[in-house]
Amino acid sequence: MVATTDRIDVAGLASAVADTISAHAEELTALDQAIGDGDHGLNMKRGFEAVRAELPALAGKPLPDALKAIGTKLVMTVGGASGPLFGTLFMTLGKELPVEPSRADFATALGKAIDAVAARGKSQAGQKTMLDVLYPVSEAVAGGKPASEVADIADAAAEATKPMKAMRGRASFLGDRSIGHVDAGARSTALITRAIAETLERGA
Ligand code: ADP
Ligand code: MG
């Protein structure tokens, strides 16, 4: 997913993520309306548009600093349960990655960042959350899958949250009634994964 020694264009990646989150905000809101409080689309759009506004400043920063700044911005602007979790993901990536990461560095850092999200959310795989996409993505990256395959794996993993019963977050209050709907945070994680994978594949 990450070319070995090419410098990574964080600004290009972040703007691709903001594009897809904003384009899918209504879909994310509808998913969260079904089994949550219907704010996920707006939360994510507000957060990633705030990141977009910072891009001119971010572009000059080394990769770890840029990722930490993105994570901090997400914590401050997304809100809800997902803000601190996505914030933790990007901040930990920033903490763990070297300035010019190899694919192996990226796989290791992603694993640690996802563990940090799980610790923060007191959650694990199988509970119908963003983790149900993050873990398969991490495994695919570690296994050397090409970017387009990683994106497809993320989409399928989000879809696979449909029959799950929510055990964390607001959807867990619904118990069995959470079954039959895709988790909003899983879907947004798949959208972020595809945007990053496709941008990297184009050589950005
Ligand atoms: P809120 O639930 O506060 O309204 P959002 O709607 O923005 O926040 O985000 C909800 C998403 O956050 C869920 O769809 C789920 O993927 C994720 N989520 C919620 N709680 C947890 C948790 N404890 N661990 C991992 N992910 C979680
Ligand atoms: Mg919500």
PDB file of C-alpha atoms and ligand atoms in Angstrom:
ATOM      1  CA  MET A   1       0.000   0.000   0.000  1.00  0.00           C
ATOM      2  CA  VAL A   2       2.906   2.353   0.671  1.00  0.00           C
ATOM      3  CA  ALA A   3       5.706   2.572  -1.834  1.00  0.00           C
ATOM      4  CA  THR A   4       9.041   1.777  -0.263  1.00  0.00           C
ATOM      5  CA  THR A   5      10.988   4.998  -0.275  1.00  0.00           C
ATOM      6  CA  ASP A   6       8.744   7.521  -2.017  1.00  0.00           C
ATOM      7  CA  ARG A   7       7.851  10.494   0.103  1.00  0.00           C
ATOM      8  CA  ILE A   8       4.196  10.398   1.040  1.00  0.00           C
ATOM      9  CA  ASP A   9       2.018  13.350   0.066  1.00  0.00           C
ATOM     10  CA  VAL A  10      -0.055  13.709   3.233  1.00  0.00           C
ATOM     11  CA  ALA A  11      -1.900  16.740   1.895  1.00  0.00           C
ATOM     12  CA  GLY A  12      -3.002  14.823  -1.220  1.00  0.00           C
ATOM     13  CA  LEU A  13      -4.114  11.871   0.894  1.00  0.00           C
ATOM     14  CA  ALA A  14      -5.980  14.012   3.420  1.00  0.00           C
ATOM     15  CA  SER A  15      -7.793  15.939   0.723  1.00  0.00           C
ATOM     16  CA  ALA A  16      -8.858  12.680  -0.989  1.00  0.00           C
ATOM     17  CA  VAL A  17     -10.217  11.476   2.368  1.00  0.00           C
ATOM     18  CA  ALA A  18     -12.065  14.775   2.947  1.00  0.00           C
ATOM     19  CA  ASP A  19     -13.561  14.514  -0.575  1.00  0.00           C
ATOM     20  CA  THR A  20     -14.991  11.035  -0.029  1.00  0.00           C
ATOM     21  CA  ILE A  21     -16.233  11.721   3.519  1.00  0.00           C
ATOM     22  CA  SER A  22     -18.040  14.864   2.370  1.00  0.00           C
ATOM     23  CA  ALA A  23     -19.471  13.099  -0.697  1.00  0.00           C
ATOM     24  CA  HIS A  24     -20.807  10.270   1.504  1.00  0.00           C
ATOM     25  CA  ALA A  25     -21.888  12.327   4.528  1.00  0.00           C
ATOM     26  CA  GLU A  26     -25.598  11.690   3.916  1.00  0.00           C
ATOM     27  CA  GLU A  27     -25.060   7.953   3.558  1.00  0.00           C
ATOM     28  CA  LEU A  28     -23.076   7.877   6.838  1.00  0.00           C
ATOM     29  CA  THR A  29     -25.781   9.879   8.565  1.00  0.00           C
ATOM     30  CA  ALA A  30     -28.482   7.508   7.312  1.00  0.00           C
ATOM     31  CA  LEU A  31     -26.512   4.499   8.624  1.00  0.00           C
ATOM     32  CA  ASP A  32     -26.120   6.183  12.017  1.00  0.00           C
ATOM     33  CA  GLN A  33     -29.821   7.141  12.019  1.00  0.00           C
ATOM     34  CA  ALA A  34     -30.798   3.482  11.747  1.00  0.00           C
ATOM     35  CA  ILE A  35     -28.977   2.319  14.888  1.00  0.00           C
ATOM     36  CA  GLY A  36     -27.439   5.447  16.474  1.00  0.00           C
ATOM     37  CA  ASP A  37     -28.219   9.149  16.746  1.00  0.00           C
ATOM     38  CA  GLY A  38     -27.689  10.163  13.121  1.00  0.00           C
ATOM     39  CA  ASP A  39     -24.704  12.466  13.581  1.00  0.00           C
ATOM     40  CA  HIS A  40     -21.854  10.386  12.131  1.00  0.00           C
ATOM     41  CA  GLY A  41     -21.911  11.897   8.629  1.00  0.00           C
ATOM     42  CA  LEU A  42     -21.892  15.435   9.959  1.00  0.00           C
ATOM     43  CA  ASN A  43     -19.273  14.622  12.623  1.00  0.00           C
ATOM     44  CA  MET A  44     -16.886  13.148  10.058  1.00  0.00           C
ATOM     45  CA  LYS A  45     -17.501  15.849   7.465  1.00  0.00           C
ATOM     46  CA  ARG A  46     -16.846  18.609  10.021  1.00  0.00           C
ATOM     47  CA  GLY A  47     -13.641  16.865  11.117  1.00  0.00           C
ATOM     48  CA  PHE A  48     -12.142  16.161   7.726  1.00  0.00           C
ATOM     49  CA  GLU A  49     -13.123  19.566   6.324  1.00  0.00           C
ATOM     50  CA  ALA A  50     -11.294  21.081   9.333  1.00  0.00           C
ATOM     51  CA  VAL A  51      -8.286  18.933   8.396  1.00  0.00           C
ATOM     52  CA  ARG A  52      -8.591  20.152   4.775  1.00  0.00           C
ATOM     53  CA  ALA A  53      -8.475  23.758   5.984  1.00  0.00           C
ATOM     54  CA  GLU A  54      -5.133  22.975   7.699  1.00  0.00           C
ATOM     55  CA  LEU A  55      -3.555  21.373   4.640  1.00  0.00           C
ATOM     56  CA  PRO A  56      -1.445  24.334   3.512  1.00  0.00           C
ATOM     57  CA  ALA A  57       0.250  24.261   6.946  1.00  0.00           C
ATOM     58  CA  LEU A  58       0.446  20.456   7.006  1.00  0.00           C
ATOM     59  CA  ALA A  59       2.066  20.113   3.594  1.00  0.00           C
ATOM     60  CA  GLY A  60       5.404  21.398   4.865  1.00  0.00           C
ATOM     61  CA  LYS A  61       5.558  19.099   7.884  1.00  0.00           C
ATOM     62  CA  PRO A  62       7.367  15.769   8.097  1.00  0.00           C
ATOM     63  CA  LEU A  63       4.949  12.814   7.857  1.00  0.00           C
ATOM     64  CA  PRO A  64       4.861  11.955  11.604  1.00  0.00           C
ATOM     65  CA  ASP A  65       4.135  15.573  12.580  1.00  0.00           C
ATOM     66  CA  ALA A  66       1.462  15.934   9.889  1.00  0.00           C
ATOM     67  CA  LEU A  67      -0.288  12.760  11.068  1.00  0.00           C
ATOM     68  CA  LYS A  68      -0.175  13.888  14.710  1.00  0.00           C
ATOM     69  CA  ALA A  69      -1.652  17.260  13.706  1.00  0.00           C
ATOM     70  CA  ILE A  70      -4.432  15.512  11.747  1.00  0.00           C
ATOM     71  CA  GLY A  71      -5.226  13.298  14.742  1.00  0.00           C
ATOM     72  CA  THR A  72      -5.340  16.260  17.105  1.00  0.00           C
ATOM     73  CA  LYS A  73      -7.621  18.170  14.729  1.00  0.00           C
ATOM     74  CA  LEU A  74      -9.968  15.181  14.471  1.00  0.00           C
ATOM     75  CA  VAL A  75     -10.209  14.868  18.258  1.00  0.00           C
ATOM     76  CA  MET A  76     -11.081  18.578  18.460  1.00  0.00           C
ATOM     77  CA  THR A  77     -13.632  18.643  15.644  1.00  0.00           C
ATOM     78  CA  VAL A  78     -15.304  15.277  14.992  1.00  0.00           C
ATOM     79  CA  GLY A  79     -16.809  14.810  18.458  1.00  0.00           C
ATOM     80  CA  GLY A  80     -19.029  11.882  19.393  1.00  0.00           C
ATOM     81  CA  ALA A  81     -17.501   8.516  20.193  1.00  0.00           C
ATOM     82  CA  SER A  82     -15.704   8.321  16.878  1.00  0.00           C
ATOM     83  CA  GLY A  83     -13.695  11.584  17.161  1.00  0.00           C
ATOM     84  CA  PRO A  84     -11.313  10.415  19.910  1.00  0.00           C
ATOM     85  CA  LEU A  85     -11.025   7.001  18.208  1.00  0.00           C
ATOM     86  CA  PHE A  86     -10.101   8.286  14.732  1.00  0.00           C
ATOM     87  CA  GLY A  87      -7.924  10.898  16.476  1.00  0.00           C
ATOM     88  CA  THR A  88      -6.090   8.135  18.353  1.00  0.00           C
ATOM     89  CA  LEU A  89      -5.614   6.217  15.086  1.00  0.00           C
ATOM     90  CA  PHE A  90      -3.888   9.112  13.291  1.00  0.00           C
ATOM     91  CA  MET A  91      -1.966  10.367  16.344  1.00  0.00           C
ATOM     92  CA  THR A  92      -0.563   6.904  17.016  1.00  0.00           C
ATOM     93  CA  LEU A  93       0.379   6.473  13.345  1.00  0.00           C
ATOM     94  CA  GLY A  94       2.253   9.778  13.651  1.00  0.00           C
ATOM     95  CA  LYS A  95       3.986   8.603  16.809  1.00  0.00           C
ATOM     96  CA  GLU A  96       4.998   5.229  15.361  1.00  0.00           C
ATOM     97  CA  LEU A  97       6.008   6.066  11.779  1.00  0.00           C
ATOM     98  CA  PRO A  98       9.471   7.255  10.719  1.00  0.00           C
ATOM     99  CA  VAL A  99       9.760  10.235   8.341  1.00  0.00           C
ATOM    100  CA  GLU A 100      10.123   7.969   5.284  1.00  0.00           C
ATOM    101  CA  PRO A 101       8.401   4.699   6.147  1.00  0.00           C
ATOM    102  CA  SER A 102       8.787   1.427   4.301  1.00  0.00           C
ATOM    103  CA  ARG A 103       5.730  -0.707   3.753  1.00  0.00           C
ATOM    104  CA  ALA A 104       6.821  -2.848   6.709  1.00  0.00           C
ATOM    105  CA  ASP A 105       7.088   0.256   8.913  1.00  0.00           C
ATOM    106  CA  PHE A 106       3.587   1.223   7.843  1.00  0.00           C
ATOM    107  CA  ALA A 107       2.179  -2.225   8.613  1.00  0.00           C
ATOM    108  CA  THR A 108       3.763  -2.205  12.092  1.00  0.00           C
ATOM    109  CA  ALA A 109       2.592   1.330  12.876  1.00  0.00           C
ATOM    110  CA  LEU A 110      -0.937   0.573  11.657  1.00  0.00           C
ATOM    111  CA  GLY A 111      -1.102  -2.473  13.937  1.00  0.00           C
ATOM    112  CA  LYS A 112      -0.041  -0.357  16.919  1.00  0.00           C
ATOM    113  CA  ALA A 113      -2.461   2.443  16.006  1.00  0.00           C
ATOM    114  CA  ILE A 114      -5.369  -0.003  15.837  1.00  0.00           C
ATOM    115  CA  ASP A 115      -4.391  -1.510  19.188  1.00  0.00           C
ATOM    116  CA  ALA A 116      -4.454   2.037  20.609  1.00  0.00           C
ATOM    117  CA  VAL A 117      -7.976   2.561  19.185  1.00  0.00           C
ATOM    118  CA  ALA A 118      -9.124  -0.727  20.749  1.00  0.00           C
ATOM    119  CA  ALA A 119      -7.610   0.286  24.111  1.00  0.00           C
ATOM    120  CA  ARG A 120      -9.221   3.717  23.944  1.00  0.00           C
ATOM    121  CA  GLY A 121     -12.628   2.257  23.002  1.00  0.00           C
ATOM    122  CA  LYS A 122     -12.285  -0.738  25.360  1.00  0.00           C
ATOM    123  CA  SER A 123     -13.356  -2.695  22.306  1.00  0.00           C
ATOM    124  CA  GLN A 124     -12.307  -5.616  20.161  1.00  0.00           C
ATOM    125  CA  ALA A 125     -13.131  -7.250  16.816  1.00  0.00           C
ATOM    126  CA  GLY A 126     -16.651  -8.635  16.352  1.00  0.00           C
ATOM    127  CA  GLN A 127     -18.450  -5.864  18.254  1.00  0.00           C
ATOM    128  CA  LYS A 128     -19.800  -4.056  15.138  1.00  0.00           C
ATOM    129  CA  THR A 129     -17.487  -1.035  15.131  1.00  0.00           C
ATOM    130  CA  MET A 130     -14.770   0.580  13.024  1.00  0.00           C
ATOM    131  CA  LEU A 131     -12.404  -2.092  14.397  1.00  0.00           C
ATOM    132  CA  ASP A 132     -14.163  -4.687  12.247  1.00  0.00           C
ATOM    133  CA  VAL A 133     -12.752  -2.871   9.212  1.00  0.00           C
ATOM    134  CA  LEU A 134      -9.456  -1.721  10.733  1.00  0.00           C
ATOM    135  CA  TYR A 135      -8.250  -5.221  11.665  1.00  0.00           C
ATOM    136  CA  PRO A 136      -8.809  -6.795   8.209  1.00  0.00           C
ATOM    137  CA  VAL A 137      -7.198  -3.741   6.593  1.00  0.00           C
ATOM    138  CA  SER A 138      -4.178  -4.069   8.883  1.00  0.00           C
ATOM    139  CA  GLU A 139      -3.907  -7.774   8.105  1.00  0.00           C
ATOM    140  CA  ALA A 140      -4.132  -7.090   4.348  1.00  0.00           C
ATOM    141  CA  VAL A 141      -1.446  -4.397   4.542  1.00  0.00           C
ATOM    142  CA  ALA A 142       0.820  -6.643   6.620  1.00  0.00           C
ATOM    143  CA  GLY A 143       0.209  -9.455   4.126  1.00  0.00           C
ATOM    144  CA  GLY A 144       1.422  -7.313   1.231  1.00  0.00           C
ATOM    145  CA  LYS A 145      -1.904  -7.111  -0.628  1.00  0.00           C
ATOM    146  CA  PRO A 146      -2.063  -4.510  -3.418  1.00  0.00           C
ATOM    147  CA  ALA A 147      -3.874  -1.256  -2.613  1.00  0.00           C
ATOM    148  CA  SER A 148      -6.989  -1.997  -4.678  1.00  0.00           C
ATOM    149  CA  GLU A 149      -7.416  -5.317  -2.893  1.00  0.00           C
ATOM    150  CA  VAL A 150      -7.020  -3.638   0.492  1.00  0.00           C
ATOM    151  CA  ALA A 151      -9.835  -1.233  -0.466  1.00  0.00           C
ATOM    152  CA  ASP A 152     -12.095  -4.131  -1.525  1.00  0.00           C
ATOM    153  CA  ILE A 153     -11.333  -5.978   1.718  1.00  0.00           C
ATOM    154  CA  ALA A 154     -12.334  -2.858   3.662  1.00  0.00           C
ATOM    155  CA  ASP A 155     -15.651  -2.564   1.782  1.00  0.00           C
ATOM    156  CA  ALA A 156     -16.456  -6.232   2.357  1.00  0.00           C
ATOM    157  CA  ALA A 157     -15.524  -5.931   6.052  1.00  0.00           C
ATOM    158  CA  ALA A 158     -17.860  -2.942   6.483  1.00  0.00           C
ATOM    159  CA  GLU A 159     -20.664  -4.894   4.785  1.00  0.00           C
ATOM    160  CA  ALA A 160     -19.923  -7.842   7.088  1.00  0.00           C
ATOM    161  CA  THR A 161     -20.905  -5.727  10.139  1.00  0.00           C
ATOM    162  CA  LYS A 162     -24.545  -5.959   8.960  1.00  0.00           C
ATOM    163  CA  PRO A 163     -25.421  -9.281  10.644  1.00  0.00           C
ATOM    164  CA  MET A 164     -23.410  -8.417  13.784  1.00  0.00           C
ATOM    165  CA  LYS A 165     -24.952  -7.375  17.078  1.00  0.00           C
ATOM    166  CA  ALA A 166     -23.509  -4.089  18.360  1.00  0.00           C
ATOM    167  CA  MET A 167     -21.614  -4.450  21.630  1.00  0.00           C
ATOM    168  CA  ARG A 168     -20.072  -0.955  21.829  1.00  0.00           C
ATOM    169  CA  GLY A 169     -21.252   2.603  21.216  1.00  0.00           C
ATOM    170  CA  ARG A 170     -24.821   3.859  20.994  1.00  0.00           C
ATOM    171  CA  ALA A 171     -25.940   1.021  18.703  1.00  0.00           C
ATOM    172  CA  SER A 172     -25.287  -1.417  21.565  1.00  0.00           C
ATOM    173  CA  PHE A 173     -28.280   0.111  23.407  1.00  0.00           C
ATOM    174  CA  LEU A 174     -30.491  -1.490  20.724  1.00  0.00           C
ATOM    175  CA  GLY A 175     -29.300  -5.035  21.438  1.00  0.00           C
ATOM    176  CA  ASP A 176     -30.670  -7.431  18.817  1.00  0.00           C
ATOM    177  CA  ARG A 177     -32.309  -4.547  16.936  1.00  0.00           C
ATOM    178  CA  SER A 178     -28.850  -3.434  15.843  1.00  0.00           C
ATOM    179  CA  ILE A 179     -28.651  -6.578  13.698  1.00  0.00           C
ATOM    180  CA  GLY A 180     -29.303  -6.045   9.968  1.00  0.00           C
ATOM    181  CA  HIS A 181     -27.646  -2.644   9.574  1.00  0.00           C
ATOM    182  CA  VAL A 182     -24.104  -1.734   8.506  1.00  0.00           C
ATOM    183  CA  ASP A 183     -22.153   0.083  11.254  1.00  0.00           C
ATOM    184  CA  ALA A 184     -21.617   3.743  10.329  1.00  0.00           C
ATOM    185  CA  GLY A 185     -18.044   3.888  11.672  1.00  0.00           C
ATOM    186  CA  ALA A 186     -17.149   0.711   9.796  1.00  0.00           C
ATOM    187  CA  ARG A 187     -18.443   2.293   6.581  1.00  0.00           C
ATOM    188  CA  SER A 188     -16.528   5.545   7.126  1.00  0.00           C
ATOM    189  CA  THR A 189     -13.372   3.519   7.815  1.00  0.00           C
ATOM    190  CA  ALA A 190     -13.843   1.679   4.510  1.00  0.00           C
ATOM    191  CA  LEU A 191     -14.314   5.014   2.693  1.00  0.00           C
ATOM    192  CA  ILE A 192     -11.102   6.377   4.261  1.00  0.00           C
ATOM    193  CA  THR A 193      -9.235   3.187   3.338  1.00  0.00           C
ATOM    194  CA  ARG A 194     -10.361   3.336  -0.300  1.00  0.00           C
ATOM    195  CA  ALA A 195      -9.448   7.021  -0.637  1.00  0.00           C
ATOM    196  CA  ILE A 196      -5.956   6.378   0.753  1.00  0.00           C
ATOM    197  CA  ALA A 197      -5.451   3.173  -1.264  1.00  0.00           C
ATOM    198  CA  GLU A 198      -6.555   4.745  -4.550  1.00  0.00           C
ATOM    199  CA  THR A 199      -4.462   7.873  -3.992  1.00  0.00           C
ATOM    200  CA  LEU A 200      -1.366   5.790  -3.207  1.00  0.00           C
ATOM    201  CA  GLU A 201      -2.044   3.580  -6.221  1.00  0.00           C
ATOM    202  CA  ARG A 202      -2.076   6.621  -8.486  1.00  0.00           C
ATOM    203  CA  GLY A 203       1.404   7.336  -7.146  1.00  0.00           C
ATOM    204  CA  ALA A 204       0.505  10.363  -5.039  1.00  0.00           C
TER     205      ALA A 204
HETATM  206  P1  ADP B   1     -21.678   8.746  18.592  1.00  0.00           P
HETATM  207  O1  ADP B   1     -21.902   7.270  18.726  1.00  0.00           O
HETATM  208  O2  ADP B   1     -21.166   9.350  19.865  1.00  0.00           O
HETATM  209  O3  ADP B   1     -22.877   9.441  18.024  1.00  0.00           O
HETATM  210  P2  ADP B   1     -20.478   8.746  15.974  1.00  0.00           P
HETATM  211  O4  ADP B   1     -21.863   8.597  15.461  1.00  0.00           O
HETATM  212  O5  ADP B   1     -19.645   9.825  15.349  1.00  0.00           O
HETATM  213  O6  ADP B   1     -20.478   8.938  17.548  1.00  0.00           O
HETATM  214  O7  ADP B   1     -19.654   7.392  15.771  1.00  0.00           O
HETATM  215  C1  ADP B   1     -20.232   6.132  15.947  1.00  0.00           C
HETATM  216  C2  ADP B   1     -19.252   5.070  15.497  1.00  0.00           C
HETATM  217  O8  ADP B   1     -18.142   5.013  16.378  1.00  0.00           O
HETATM  218  C3  ADP B   1     -19.851   3.671  15.515  1.00  0.00           C
HETATM  219  O9  ADP B   1     -20.501   3.410  14.289  1.00  0.00           O
HETATM  220  C4  ADP B   1     -18.647   2.773  15.785  1.00  0.00           C
HETATM  221  O10 ADP B   1     -18.045   2.331  14.567  1.00  0.00           O
HETATM  222  C5  ADP B   1     -17.679   3.684  16.485  1.00  0.00           C
HETATM  223  N1  ADP B   1     -17.579   3.358  17.910  1.00  0.00           N
HETATM  224  C6  ADP B   1     -18.395   3.762  18.897  1.00  0.00           C
HETATM  225  N2  ADP B   1     -17.959   3.295  20.096  1.00  0.00           N
HETATM  226  C7  ADP B   1     -16.843   2.558  19.840  1.00  0.00           C
HETATM  227  C8  ADP B   1     -15.903   1.814  20.650  1.00  0.00           C
HETATM  228  N3  ADP B   1     -16.039   1.734  21.982  1.00  0.00           N
HETATM  229  N4  ADP B   1     -14.869   1.197  20.022  1.00  0.00           N
HETATM  230  C9  ADP B   1     -14.705   1.284  18.680  1.00  0.00           C
HETATM  231  N5  ADP B   1     -15.553   1.982  17.876  1.00  0.00           N
HETATM  232  C10 ADP B   1     -16.596   2.595  18.438  1.00  0.00           C
HETATM  233 MG    MG B   2     -23.706   8.991  16.177  1.00  0.00          MG
END
